[in-house]
Tab-separated table of C-alpha atoms in Angstrom:
chain	number	residue	atom	x	y	z
X	1	ASP	CA	118.622	35.935	126.165
X	2	GLY	CA	116.948	33.183	124.219
X	3	GLY	CA	115.551	33.995	120.839
X	4	ILE	CA	115.838	34.046	117.082
X	5	THR	CA	118.237	36.363	115.301
X	6	GLN	CA	118.213	37.257	111.626
X	7	SER	CA	120.919	39.103	109.785
X	8	PRO	CA	121.347	41.413	108.104
X	9	LYS	CA	118.360	43.663	108.763
X	10	TYR	CA	118.565	45.035	105.202
X	11	LEU	CA	120.155	43.298	102.220
X	12	PHE	CA	120.678	44.498	98.696
X	13	ARG	CA	120.945	42.169	95.724
X	14	LYS	CA	122.289	42.907	92.286
X	15	GLU	CA	120.889	41.263	89.165
X	16	GLY	CA	122.154	37.702	88.743
X	17	GLN	CA	123.532	37.510	92.261
X	18	ASN	CA	122.848	34.903	94.920
X	19	VAL	CA	122.418	36.186	98.466
X	20	THR	CA	122.160	34.325	101.765
X	21	LEU	CA	120.003	35.328	104.697
X	22	SER	CA	121.047	34.141	108.138
X	23	CYS	CA	118.746	32.707	110.807
X	24	GLU	CA	120.057	31.515	114.171
X	25	GLN	CA	118.127	30.345	117.235
X	26	ASN	CA	119.281	29.433	120.730
X	27	LEU	CA	115.939	28.043	121.868
X	28	ASN	CA	116.947	24.435	121.245
X	29	HIS	CA	114.027	24.122	118.810
X	30	ASP	CA	114.007	21.219	116.376
X	31	ALA	CA	111.851	22.821	113.677
X	32	MET	CA	112.685	25.948	111.676
X	33	TYR	CA	110.838	27.790	108.910
X	34	TRP	CA	111.306	30.492	106.294
X	35	TYR	CA	108.441	32.750	105.204
X	36	ARG	CA	108.179	35.521	102.653
X	37	GLN	CA	105.956	38.531	103.356
X	38	ASP	CA	104.604	40.790	100.619
X	39	PRO	CA	102.223	43.698	101.200
X	40	GLY	CA	98.605	42.584	101.259
X	41	GLN	CA	99.468	38.897	100.896
X	42	GLY	CA	100.255	37.769	104.397
X	43	LEU	CA	103.068	35.269	104.870
X	44	ARG	CA	103.870	32.394	102.553
X	45	LEU	CA	105.988	29.385	103.476
X	46	ILE	CA	109.215	28.939	101.487
X	47	TYR	CA	110.943	26.002	103.214
X	48	TYR	CA	110.821	24.269	106.550
X	49	SER	CA	112.989	21.825	108.438
X	50	GLN	CA	111.782	19.410	111.083
X	51	ILE	CA	115.216	18.218	112.095
X	52	VAL	CA	118.909	18.632	111.273
X	53	ASN	CA	119.909	17.533	107.756
X	54	ASP	CA	116.291	17.425	106.613
X	55	PHE	CA	114.068	20.042	104.982
X	56	GLN	CA	110.939	20.242	102.840
X	57	LYS	CA	109.650	22.684	100.248
X	58	GLY	CA	106.845	25.013	101.189
X	59	ASP	CA	104.387	26.713	98.878
X	60	ILE	CA	106.845	29.006	97.067
X	61	ALA	CA	110.223	27.227	97.100
X	62	GLU	CA	111.201	27.996	93.493
X	63	GLY	CA	114.268	30.224	93.305
X	64	TYR	CA	115.290	29.529	96.910
X	65	SER	CA	117.539	26.987	98.621
X	66	VAL	CA	118.250	26.103	102.255
X	67	SER	CA	120.525	23.956	104.378
X	68	ARG	CA	120.236	22.613	107.920
X	69	GLU	CA	123.665	21.424	108.986
X	70	LYS	CA	123.284	22.561	112.586
X	71	LYS	CA	120.239	22.573	114.846
X	72	GLU	CA	120.540	26.282	115.598
X	73	SER	CA	121.050	27.532	112.045
X	74	PHE	CA	118.818	27.553	108.949
X	75	PRO	CA	120.240	29.861	106.244
X	76	LEU	CA	118.174	30.779	103.191
X	77	THR	CA	119.780	31.483	99.810
X	78	VAL	CA	117.876	33.597	97.322
X	79	THR	CA	119.216	32.527	93.949
X	80	SER	CA	119.335	34.424	90.670
X	81	ALA	CA	116.438	32.217	89.536
X	82	GLN	CA	114.118	34.103	91.894
X	83	LYS	CA	112.930	36.888	89.586
X	84	ASN	CA	111.011	38.907	92.134
X	85	PRO	CA	113.014	38.684	95.364
X	86	THR	CA	112.077	42.035	96.889
X	87	ALA	CA	110.216	41.180	100.103
X	88	PHE	CA	110.435	40.914	103.871
X	89	TYR	CA	111.789	37.502	104.913
X	90	LEU	CA	110.891	35.993	108.264
X	91	CYS	CA	112.449	33.011	109.981
X	92	ALA	CA	110.600	31.071	112.674
X	93	SER	CA	111.228	28.097	114.923
X	94	SER	CA	109.222	25.743	117.106
X	95	ILE	CA	109.957	22.947	119.546
X	96	GLY	CA	108.404	20.489	117.121
X	97	VAL	CA	106.313	20.699	114.003
X	98	LYS	CA	103.039	20.675	115.933
X	99	GLU	CA	104.087	23.383	118.350
X	100	THR	CA	103.701	27.160	118.324
X	101	GLN	CA	106.067	29.002	115.988
X	102	TYR	CA	108.145	31.950	117.208
X	103	PHE	CA	109.484	34.524	114.762
X	104	GLY	CA	112.703	36.438	114.262
X	105	PRO	CA	112.846	40.195	113.496
X	106	GLY	CA	113.082	39.717	109.723
X	107	THR	CA	115.372	40.707	106.845
X	108	ARG	CA	114.247	43.123	104.141
X	109	LEU	CA	115.713	42.225	100.743
X	110	LEU	CA	115.887	44.876	98.055
X	111	VAL	CA	117.049	44.580	94.455
X	112	LEU	CA	119.435	47.195	93.050
F	1	ALA	CA	92.688	23.009	100.896
F	2	GLN	CA	92.659	25.166	103.941
F	3	SER	CA	92.571	28.936	103.639
F	4	VAL	CA	92.250	31.947	105.915
F	5	THR	CA	90.344	35.130	105.140
F	6	GLN	CA	90.707	38.306	107.115
F	7	LEU	CA	87.707	40.308	106.090
F	8	ASP	CA	89.107	43.791	106.679
F	9	SER	CA	92.458	44.970	105.338
F	10	GLN	CA	92.349	48.162	107.409
F	11	VAL	CA	90.471	49.038	110.591
F	12	PRO	CA	90.681	52.649	111.836
F	13	VAL	CA	89.371	53.231	115.345
F	14	PHE	CA	89.553	55.892	118.034
F	15	GLU	CA	91.402	55.317	121.287
F	16	GLU	CA	89.336	53.615	124.024
F	17	ALA	CA	86.786	52.340	121.483
F	18	PRO	CA	86.094	48.603	121.104
F	19	VAL	CA	87.444	46.748	118.088
F	20	GLU	CA	86.834	43.441	116.322
F	21	LEU	CA	89.190	41.996	113.711
F	22	ARG	CA	87.478	39.274	111.740
F	23	CYS	CA	88.974	35.969	110.658
F	24	ASN	CA	87.326	33.074	108.861
F	25	TYR	CA	88.962	29.845	107.824
F	26	SER	CA	88.110	26.880	105.685
F	27	SER	CA	89.097	23.386	106.712
F	28	SER	CA	87.353	20.056	106.911
F	29	VAL	CA	89.434	18.772	109.806
F	30	SER	CA	90.275	19.940	113.297
F	31	VAL	CA	92.516	22.988	113.429
F	32	TYR	CA	94.762	25.042	115.615
F	33	LEU	CA	94.180	28.805	115.391
F	34	PHE	CA	96.521	31.699	116.077
F	35	TRP	CA	96.624	35.475	116.119
F	36	TYR	CA	99.979	37.172	115.622
F	37	VAL	CA	100.785	40.897	115.861
F	38	GLN	CA	103.444	42.700	113.839
F	39	TYR	CA	104.753	46.165	114.667
F	40	PRO	CA	106.413	48.151	111.827
F	41	ASN	CA	109.589	46.560	110.477
F	42	GLN	CA	109.557	43.826	113.086
F	43	GLY	CA	108.860	40.115	113.199
F	44	LEU	CA	105.603	38.546	114.308
F	45	GLN	CA	104.730	38.079	117.966
F	46	LEU	CA	102.233	35.482	119.125
F	47	LEU	CA	99.192	37.202	120.612
F	48	LEU	CA	97.020	34.198	121.478
F	49	LYS	CA	96.192	30.705	120.281
F	50	TYR	CA	93.453	28.088	120.353
F	51	LEU	CA	94.561	24.466	120.452
F	52	SER	CA	91.715	22.752	122.323
F	53	GLY	CA	89.468	23.182	125.347
F	54	SER	CA	87.741	26.479	126.095
F	55	THR	CA	86.704	28.259	122.921
F	56	LEU	CA	87.476	31.678	124.431
F	57	VAL	CA	91.160	32.497	124.677
F	58	GLU	CA	92.743	35.627	126.094
F	59	SER	CA	96.033	37.468	125.808
F	60	ILE	CA	97.864	39.296	128.576
F	61	ASN	CA	97.193	42.714	127.029
F	62	GLY	CA	93.409	42.567	126.919
F	63	PHE	CA	92.713	40.915	123.565
F	64	GLU	CA	90.485	37.877	123.319
F	65	ALA	CA	89.334	35.581	120.539
F	66	GLU	CA	86.566	33.035	120.333
F	67	PHE	CA	86.703	29.864	118.285
F	68	ASN	CA	83.350	29.271	116.595
F	69	LYS	CA	83.410	25.913	114.864
F	70	SER	CA	79.979	26.200	113.258
F	71	GLN	CA	80.863	29.543	111.675
F	72	THR	CA	84.524	28.603	111.109
F	73	SER	CA	85.589	31.892	112.655
F	74	PHE	CA	88.203	33.112	115.124
F	75	HIS	CA	87.515	36.839	115.518
F	76	LEU	CA	89.825	38.968	117.666
F	77	ARG	CA	88.298	41.530	120.035
F	78	LYS	CA	89.378	44.156	122.516
F	79	PRO	CA	86.875	46.221	124.524
F	80	SER	CA	89.064	49.352	124.687
F	81	VAL	CA	92.086	49.942	122.435
F	82	HIS	CA	95.184	52.039	123.077
F	83	ILE	CA	97.427	53.963	120.698
F	84	SER	CA	100.073	51.282	121.308
F	85	ASP	CA	97.791	48.635	119.763
F	86	THR	CA	98.431	50.161	116.339
F	87	ALA	CA	99.971	47.319	114.323
F	88	GLU	CA	99.190	44.673	111.728
F	89	TYR	CA	97.387	41.569	112.934
F	90	PHE	CA	97.565	38.174	111.257
F	91	CYS	CA	95.250	35.241	111.739
F	92	ALA	CA	96.742	31.805	111.012
F	93	VAL	CA	95.515	28.225	110.954
F	94	SER	CA	97.265	24.893	111.177
F	95	GLU	CA	95.564	21.597	110.541
F	96	SER	CA	96.298	19.519	113.608
F	97	ALA	CA	96.971	16.416	111.579
F	98	GLN	CA	99.573	18.079	109.344
F	99	GLY	CA	101.356	19.933	112.049
F	100	GLY	CA	103.743	22.810	111.545
F	101	LYS	CA	102.409	24.294	108.334
F	102	LEU	CA	100.757	27.605	109.125
F	103	ILE	CA	98.427	29.224	106.621
F	104	PHE	CA	98.193	32.977	107.138
F	105	GLY	CA	95.497	35.456	106.315
F	106	GLN	CA	96.325	38.619	104.426
F	107	GLY	CA	96.574	40.719	107.572
F	108	THR	CA	94.514	43.548	109.087
F	109	GLU	CA	96.094	46.898	109.745
F	110	LEU	CA	94.703	48.330	112.988
F	111	SER	CA	95.153	52.075	113.276
F	112	VAL	CA	94.232	53.641	116.632
F	113	LYS	CA	93.741	57.395	116.549
F	114	PRO	CA	93.686	59.765	119.538
């Protein structure tokens, strides 16, 4: 089955800890995206990547980092600098940056 | 800067009744428009999209939306809803020149009651 997988489904972070959220796609899409979802605020773009080894900041990149070493993988690290990390994180991909985006099932991050 | 406003945060409706979820956007250039649906604790699924051509677009499960350029709106409608339509619905816009960057509305929670 082709699609986007995100793991884990739930993730717990301790104070001062960095955590990494996984996003993998087997759709052969060039572009990948990370969004944060908070209740009543819709989705906000954190980072996106148009091609391997390239990525750009979105609207709320502070406290986050990404890498794009392989076409199928776009992991997101939530660093200790992100003071309010509790949210639902969604990964998406598209054939190209002007094409329709398809979403993974999401990871819910909670702070202990 | 472009923005998207979904005018209703919650829409309760009885089964088999019609429903309209409203979406307005602001942009000075041509846009692509999308509606996504999200079921509890799941990712977003594309419901329908407007890229060009006919201003009325339809989904396979009975939803439709009409692009109205003069009113900068892209309202979502269904003539008869089912319990299974209960979900959160997001309107999104992408400026065709920028490509890739989706701006989302705040979401509308549709609750269908028996």
